[in-house]
Short mmCIF file of C-alpha atoms and ligand atoms in Angstrom, two decimals:
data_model
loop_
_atom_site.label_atom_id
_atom_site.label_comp_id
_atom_site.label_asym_id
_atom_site.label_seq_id
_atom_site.Cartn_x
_atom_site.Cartn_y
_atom_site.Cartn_z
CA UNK A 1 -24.91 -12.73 -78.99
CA UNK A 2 -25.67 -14.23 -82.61
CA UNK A 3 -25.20 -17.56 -82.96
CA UNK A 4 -23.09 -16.81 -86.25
CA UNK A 5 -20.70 -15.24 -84.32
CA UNK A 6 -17.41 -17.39 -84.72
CA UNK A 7 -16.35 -19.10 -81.81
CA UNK A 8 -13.83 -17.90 -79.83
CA UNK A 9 -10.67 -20.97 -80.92
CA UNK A 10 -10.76 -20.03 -84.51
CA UNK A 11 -11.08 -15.92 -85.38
CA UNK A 12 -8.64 -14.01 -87.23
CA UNK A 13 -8.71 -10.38 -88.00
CA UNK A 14 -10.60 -10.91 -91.40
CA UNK A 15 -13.22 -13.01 -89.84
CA UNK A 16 -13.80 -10.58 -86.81
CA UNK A 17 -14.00 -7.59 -89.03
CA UNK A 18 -16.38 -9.34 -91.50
CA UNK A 19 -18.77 -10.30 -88.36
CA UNK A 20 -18.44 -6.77 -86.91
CA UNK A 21 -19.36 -5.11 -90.56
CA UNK A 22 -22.48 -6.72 -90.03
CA UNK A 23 -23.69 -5.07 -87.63
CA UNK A 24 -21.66 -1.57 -86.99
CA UNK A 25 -20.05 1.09 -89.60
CA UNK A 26 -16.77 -0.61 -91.18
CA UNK A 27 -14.51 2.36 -90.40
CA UNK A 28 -15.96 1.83 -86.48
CA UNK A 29 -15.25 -2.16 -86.59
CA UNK A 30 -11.58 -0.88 -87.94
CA UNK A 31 -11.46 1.58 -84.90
CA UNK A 32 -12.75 -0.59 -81.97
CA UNK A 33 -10.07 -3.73 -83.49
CA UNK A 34 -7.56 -1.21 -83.49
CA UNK A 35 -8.36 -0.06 -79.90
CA UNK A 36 -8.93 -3.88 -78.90
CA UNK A 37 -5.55 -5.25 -80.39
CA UNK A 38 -3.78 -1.35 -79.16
CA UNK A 39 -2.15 -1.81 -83.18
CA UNK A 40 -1.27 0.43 -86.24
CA UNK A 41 -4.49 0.51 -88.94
CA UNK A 42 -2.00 -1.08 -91.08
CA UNK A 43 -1.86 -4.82 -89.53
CA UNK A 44 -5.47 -4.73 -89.84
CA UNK A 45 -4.58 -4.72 -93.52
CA UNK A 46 -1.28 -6.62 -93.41
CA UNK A 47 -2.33 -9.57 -91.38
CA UNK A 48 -5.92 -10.81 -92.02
CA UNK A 49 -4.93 -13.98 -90.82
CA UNK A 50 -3.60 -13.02 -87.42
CA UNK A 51 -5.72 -15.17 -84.89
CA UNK A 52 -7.35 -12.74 -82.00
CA UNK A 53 -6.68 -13.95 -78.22
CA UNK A 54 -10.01 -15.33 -76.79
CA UNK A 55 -10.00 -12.39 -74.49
CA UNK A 56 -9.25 -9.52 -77.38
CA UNK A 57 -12.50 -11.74 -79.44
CA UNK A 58 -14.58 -11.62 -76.36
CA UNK A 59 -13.82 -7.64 -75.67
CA UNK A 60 -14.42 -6.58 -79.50
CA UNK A 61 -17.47 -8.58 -79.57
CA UNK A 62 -18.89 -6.56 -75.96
CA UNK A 63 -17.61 -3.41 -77.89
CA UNK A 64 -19.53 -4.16 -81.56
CA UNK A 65 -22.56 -4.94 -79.40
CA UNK A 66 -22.15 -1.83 -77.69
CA UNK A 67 -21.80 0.80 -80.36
CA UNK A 68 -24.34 -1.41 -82.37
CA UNK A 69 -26.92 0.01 -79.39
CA UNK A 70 -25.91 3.48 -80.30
CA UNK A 71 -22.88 4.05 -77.83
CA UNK A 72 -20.70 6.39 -79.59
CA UNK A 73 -17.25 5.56 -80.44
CA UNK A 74 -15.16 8.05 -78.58
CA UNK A 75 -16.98 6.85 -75.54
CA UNK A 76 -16.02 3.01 -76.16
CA UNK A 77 -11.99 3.98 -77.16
CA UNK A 78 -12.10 6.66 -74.02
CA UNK A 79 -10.18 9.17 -76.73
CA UNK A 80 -11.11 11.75 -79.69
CA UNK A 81 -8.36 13.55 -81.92
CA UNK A 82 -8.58 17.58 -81.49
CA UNK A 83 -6.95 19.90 -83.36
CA UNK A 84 -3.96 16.74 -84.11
CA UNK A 85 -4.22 15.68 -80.16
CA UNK A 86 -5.44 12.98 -78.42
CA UNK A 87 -8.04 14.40 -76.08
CA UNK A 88 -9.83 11.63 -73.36
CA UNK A 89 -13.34 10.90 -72.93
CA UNK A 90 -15.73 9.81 -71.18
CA UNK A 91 -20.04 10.06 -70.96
CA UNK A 92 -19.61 13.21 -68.56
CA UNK A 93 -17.80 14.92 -71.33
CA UNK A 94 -19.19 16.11 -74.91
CA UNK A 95 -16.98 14.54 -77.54
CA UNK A 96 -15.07 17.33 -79.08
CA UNK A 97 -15.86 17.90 -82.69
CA UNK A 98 -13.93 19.16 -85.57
CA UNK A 99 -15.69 22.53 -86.49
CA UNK A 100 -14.82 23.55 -82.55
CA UNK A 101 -11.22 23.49 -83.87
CA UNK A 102 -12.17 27.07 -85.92
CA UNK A 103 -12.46 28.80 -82.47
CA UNK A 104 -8.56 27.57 -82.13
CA UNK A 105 -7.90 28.79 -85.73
CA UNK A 106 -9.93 32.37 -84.92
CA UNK A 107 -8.51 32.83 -81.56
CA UNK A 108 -4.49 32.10 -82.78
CA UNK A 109 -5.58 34.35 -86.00
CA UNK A 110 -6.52 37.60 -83.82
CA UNK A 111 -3.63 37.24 -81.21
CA UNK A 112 -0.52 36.49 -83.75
CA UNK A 113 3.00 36.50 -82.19
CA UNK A 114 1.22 37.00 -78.64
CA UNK A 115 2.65 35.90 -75.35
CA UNK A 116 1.77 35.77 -72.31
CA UNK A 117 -1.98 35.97 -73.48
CA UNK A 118 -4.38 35.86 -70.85
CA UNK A 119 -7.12 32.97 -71.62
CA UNK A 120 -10.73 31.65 -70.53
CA UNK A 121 -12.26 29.13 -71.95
CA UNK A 122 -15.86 28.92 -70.37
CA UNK A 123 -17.51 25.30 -69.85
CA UNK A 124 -14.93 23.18 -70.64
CA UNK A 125 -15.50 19.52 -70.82
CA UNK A 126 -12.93 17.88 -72.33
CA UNK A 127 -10.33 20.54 -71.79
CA UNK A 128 -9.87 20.18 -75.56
CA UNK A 129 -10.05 24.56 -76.06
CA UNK A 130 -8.29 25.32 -73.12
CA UNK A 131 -5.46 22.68 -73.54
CA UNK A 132 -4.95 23.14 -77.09
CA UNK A 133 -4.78 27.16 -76.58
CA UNK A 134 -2.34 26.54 -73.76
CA UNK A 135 -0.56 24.76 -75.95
CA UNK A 136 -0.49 26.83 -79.23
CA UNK A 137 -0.35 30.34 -77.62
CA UNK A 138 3.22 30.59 -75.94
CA UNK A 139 3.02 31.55 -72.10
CA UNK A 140 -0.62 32.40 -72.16
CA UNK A 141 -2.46 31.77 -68.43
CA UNK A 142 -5.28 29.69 -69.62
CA UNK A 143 -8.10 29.50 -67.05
CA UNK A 144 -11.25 26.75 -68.06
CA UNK A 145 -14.05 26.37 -66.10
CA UNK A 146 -17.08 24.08 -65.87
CA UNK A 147 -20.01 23.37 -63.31
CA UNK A 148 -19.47 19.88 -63.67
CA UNK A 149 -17.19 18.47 -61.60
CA UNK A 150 -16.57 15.16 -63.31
CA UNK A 151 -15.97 17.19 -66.72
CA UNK A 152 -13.26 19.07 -64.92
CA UNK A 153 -11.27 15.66 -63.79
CA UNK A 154 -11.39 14.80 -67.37
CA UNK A 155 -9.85 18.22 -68.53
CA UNK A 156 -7.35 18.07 -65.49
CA UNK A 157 -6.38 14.61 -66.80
CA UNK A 158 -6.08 16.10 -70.76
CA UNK A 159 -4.13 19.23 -69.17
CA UNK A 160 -1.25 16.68 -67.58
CA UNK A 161 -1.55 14.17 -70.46
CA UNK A 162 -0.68 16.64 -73.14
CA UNK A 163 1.51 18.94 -70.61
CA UNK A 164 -0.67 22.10 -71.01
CA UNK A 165 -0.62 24.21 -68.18
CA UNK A 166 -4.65 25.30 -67.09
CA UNK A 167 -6.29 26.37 -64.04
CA UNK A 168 -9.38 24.67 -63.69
CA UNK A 169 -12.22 26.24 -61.90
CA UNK A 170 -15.46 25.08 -61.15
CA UNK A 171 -18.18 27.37 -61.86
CA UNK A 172 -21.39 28.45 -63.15
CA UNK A 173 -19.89 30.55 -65.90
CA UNK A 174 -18.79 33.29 -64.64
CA UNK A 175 -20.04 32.90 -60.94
CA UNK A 176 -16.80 31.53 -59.03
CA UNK A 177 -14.80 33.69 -61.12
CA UNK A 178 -12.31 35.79 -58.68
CA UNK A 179 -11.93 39.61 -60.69
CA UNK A 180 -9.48 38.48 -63.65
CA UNK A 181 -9.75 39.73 -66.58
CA UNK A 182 -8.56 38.30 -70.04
CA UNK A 183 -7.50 39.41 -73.16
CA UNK A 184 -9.50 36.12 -74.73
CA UNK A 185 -12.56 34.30 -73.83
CA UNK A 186 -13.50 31.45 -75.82
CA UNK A 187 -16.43 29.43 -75.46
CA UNK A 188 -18.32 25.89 -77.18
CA UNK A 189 -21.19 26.41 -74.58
CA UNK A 190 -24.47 24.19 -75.28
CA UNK A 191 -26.71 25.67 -78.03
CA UNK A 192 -28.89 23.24 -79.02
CA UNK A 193 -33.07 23.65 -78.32
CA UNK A 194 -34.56 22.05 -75.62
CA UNK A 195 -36.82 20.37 -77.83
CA UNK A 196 -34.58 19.74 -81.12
CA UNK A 197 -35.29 16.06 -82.05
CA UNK A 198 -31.39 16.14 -82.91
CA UNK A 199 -31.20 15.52 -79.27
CA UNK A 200 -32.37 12.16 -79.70
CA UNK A 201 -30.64 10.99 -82.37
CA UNK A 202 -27.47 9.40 -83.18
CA UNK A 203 -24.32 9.78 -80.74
CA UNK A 204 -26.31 12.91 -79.22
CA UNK A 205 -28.21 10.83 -77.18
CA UNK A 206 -25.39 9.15 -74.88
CA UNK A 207 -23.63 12.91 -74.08
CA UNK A 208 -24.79 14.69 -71.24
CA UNK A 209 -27.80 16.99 -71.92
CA UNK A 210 -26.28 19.35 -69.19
CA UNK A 211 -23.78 20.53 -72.50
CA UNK A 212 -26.10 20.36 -75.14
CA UNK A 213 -29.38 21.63 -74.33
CA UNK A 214 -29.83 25.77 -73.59
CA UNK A 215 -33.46 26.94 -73.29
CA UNK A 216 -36.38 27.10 -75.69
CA UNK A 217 -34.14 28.49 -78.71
CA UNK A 218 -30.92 27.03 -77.28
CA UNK A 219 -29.95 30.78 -76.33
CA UNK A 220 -30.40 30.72 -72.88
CA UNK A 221 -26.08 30.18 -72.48
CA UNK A 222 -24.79 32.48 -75.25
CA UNK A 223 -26.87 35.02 -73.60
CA UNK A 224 -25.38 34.71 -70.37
CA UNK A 225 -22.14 34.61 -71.75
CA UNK A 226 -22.59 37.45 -74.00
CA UNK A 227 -24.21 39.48 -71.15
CA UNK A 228 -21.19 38.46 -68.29
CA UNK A 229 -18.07 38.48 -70.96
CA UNK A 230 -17.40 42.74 -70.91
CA UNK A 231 -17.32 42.90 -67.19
CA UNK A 232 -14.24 39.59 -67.78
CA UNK A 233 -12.25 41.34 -71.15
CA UNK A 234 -9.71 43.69 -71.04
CA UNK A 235 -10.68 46.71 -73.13
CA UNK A 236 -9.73 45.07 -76.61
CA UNK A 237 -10.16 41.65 -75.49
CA UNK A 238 -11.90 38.93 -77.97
CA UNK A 239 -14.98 36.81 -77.30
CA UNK A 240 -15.68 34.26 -79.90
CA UNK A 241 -18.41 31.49 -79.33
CA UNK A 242 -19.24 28.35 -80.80
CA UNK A 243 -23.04 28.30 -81.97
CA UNK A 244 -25.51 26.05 -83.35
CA UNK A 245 -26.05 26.32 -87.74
CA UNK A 246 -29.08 29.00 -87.58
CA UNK A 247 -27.83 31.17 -84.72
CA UNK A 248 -25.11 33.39 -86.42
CA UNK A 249 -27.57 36.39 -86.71
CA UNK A 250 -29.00 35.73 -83.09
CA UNK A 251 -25.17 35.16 -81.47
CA UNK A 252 -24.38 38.85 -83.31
CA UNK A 253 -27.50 40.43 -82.25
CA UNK A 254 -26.20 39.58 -78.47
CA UNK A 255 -23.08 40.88 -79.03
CA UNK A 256 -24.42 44.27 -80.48
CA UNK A 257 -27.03 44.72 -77.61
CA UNK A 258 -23.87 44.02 -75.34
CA UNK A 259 -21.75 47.02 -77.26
CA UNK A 260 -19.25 44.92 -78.66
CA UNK A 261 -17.59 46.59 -82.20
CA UNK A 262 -15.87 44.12 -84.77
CA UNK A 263 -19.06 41.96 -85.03
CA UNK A 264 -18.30 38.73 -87.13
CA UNK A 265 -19.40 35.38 -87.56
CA UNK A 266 -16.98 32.54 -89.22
CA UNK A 267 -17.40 29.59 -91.55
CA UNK A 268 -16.80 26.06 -90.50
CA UNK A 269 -15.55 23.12 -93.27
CA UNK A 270 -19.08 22.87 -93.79
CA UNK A 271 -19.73 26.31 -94.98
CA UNK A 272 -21.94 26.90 -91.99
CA UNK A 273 -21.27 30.29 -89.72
CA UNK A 274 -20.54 28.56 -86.86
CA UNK A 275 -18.34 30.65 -84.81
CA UNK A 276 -19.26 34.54 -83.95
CA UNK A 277 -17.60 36.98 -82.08
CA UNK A 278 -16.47 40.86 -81.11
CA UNK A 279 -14.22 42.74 -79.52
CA UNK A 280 -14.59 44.45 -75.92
CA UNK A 281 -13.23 48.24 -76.31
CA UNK A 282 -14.81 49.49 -73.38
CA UNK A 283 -17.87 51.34 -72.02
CA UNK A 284 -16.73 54.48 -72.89
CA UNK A 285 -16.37 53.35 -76.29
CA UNK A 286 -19.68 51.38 -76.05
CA UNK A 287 -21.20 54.16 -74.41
CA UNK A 288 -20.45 56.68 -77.57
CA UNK A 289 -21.80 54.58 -80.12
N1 LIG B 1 -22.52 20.62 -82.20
C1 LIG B 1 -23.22 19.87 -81.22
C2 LIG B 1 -24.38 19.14 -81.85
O1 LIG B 1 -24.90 19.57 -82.82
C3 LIG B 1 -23.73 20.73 -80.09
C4 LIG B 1 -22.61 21.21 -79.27
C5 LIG B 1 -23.05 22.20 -78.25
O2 LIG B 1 -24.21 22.33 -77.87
N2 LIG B 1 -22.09 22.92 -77.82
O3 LIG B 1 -24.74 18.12 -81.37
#
């Protein structure tokens, strides 16, 4: 630790903050004091003055030093709003990001008034998809799946935090599968290039590679996904997936080699087509175009 850091009989929230902004993002120092002290962004503002327990000084300061080494936030607070929910997380989870929260937006679009929708939400993580469909779509049977076993006792512990009500698999997507099928199959599967430098940058770094990284182009997923989803849709049935910022006109290429009609892709807040997707109307259908 610096030897300007303050020591540990005199700190108040100013004088913590001010030594954090030193050496992390301010929002982040507000975030990890907030998560420290468990308090309301406003007493940050309203009491400056308030003196930090040695033990709340001591934590911050592991914490500052921690996300000053790159650790990203959402893994030092253990959570990460989704689509206005509190979603946990840990390293064997990606952290849910906003743009996923247009695959919500699409999927709620397509399906209005719907019950009893039948959902699958392929490599889950966080359970962010799957819980937040469960919980959006009234009576839909939302199953999520991942290969990773750890990533599924995260989603399990989202799914009975929030009171969603998932089956969790694990799988290989689609290999565990029993013969459902499903009227909606969402999907955030890892895009990214094996090589893309992006992967070692920034909060990238600390996530697991298993749910970023997908082949030479970062294809290798969608294409399996694309290639398994017919055989899992009712005739009818959406897919809409998640892809990297220059895949739009590779994700609909997939889809039209697989026969889906309705081709599309979708925006994010960015202005980047980030989401693409068809609909399943059958192999007869498929078969006469
Ligand atoms: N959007 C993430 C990134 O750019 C990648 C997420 C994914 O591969 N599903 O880091």
């Amino acid at each position: 630790m610096s030897p300007a850091a303050p020591s540990a009989d005199g700190i108040d929230i100013a004088g913590a903050l001010a030594w954090a902004r030193a050496r992390i993002d301010q929002m982040d120092a507000r975030v990890l004091l907030r998560h420290v002290l468990q308090c309301p962004a406003a007493r940050l503002v309203a009491w400056p003055e308030q003196k930090l327990a040695a033990e709340d000084w001591a934590e911050y300061r592991a914490l500052v030093e921690r996300r000053a080494a790159g650790v990203p936030v959402a893994y030092l607070t253990g959570t990460r709003e989704f689509y206005g929910r509190e979603f946990l997380v840990t390293p064997a989870v990606l952290i849910p990001r906003p743009e996923t929260e247009l695959l919500v937006e699409l999927a709620l679009a397509h399906f209005p008034g719907r019950r009893g929708l039948r959902v699958l939400d392929l490599g889950t993580g966080s359970g962010a998809l799957a819980v937040t469909l469960a919980l959006e779509l009234e009576a839909a049977e939302v199953v999520a799946l991942d290969r990773s076993r750890e990533a599924l006792w995260v989603a399990m512990a989202n799914a009975a935090r929030l009171g969603a009500s998932v089956s969790f698999v694990q799988s290989d997507w689609f290999g565990a599968l029993g013969d459902e099928h499903f009227e909606l199959i969402v999907s955030n599967p890892p895009y990214v290039a094996a090589g893309d430098p992006h992967l070692e940058q920034g909060d990238v770094r600390f996530e697991p590679r298993g749910a970023l990284a997908a082949g030479p182009q970062g294809l290798d997923d969608l294409a399996e996904i694309v290639a398994g989803a017919p055989a899992r849709l009712v005739d009818g049935g959406w897919l809409f997936l998640e892809h990297g910022y220059d895949q739009a006109a590779s994700a609909r290429g997939l889809l039209a080699d697989a026969g889906f009609a309705a081709i599309a892709s979708w925006a994010d807040l960015a202005g980047i087509e980030r989401v693409s997707g068809g609909r399943w109307l059958g192999r007869a259908a498929r078969d006469s175009r």
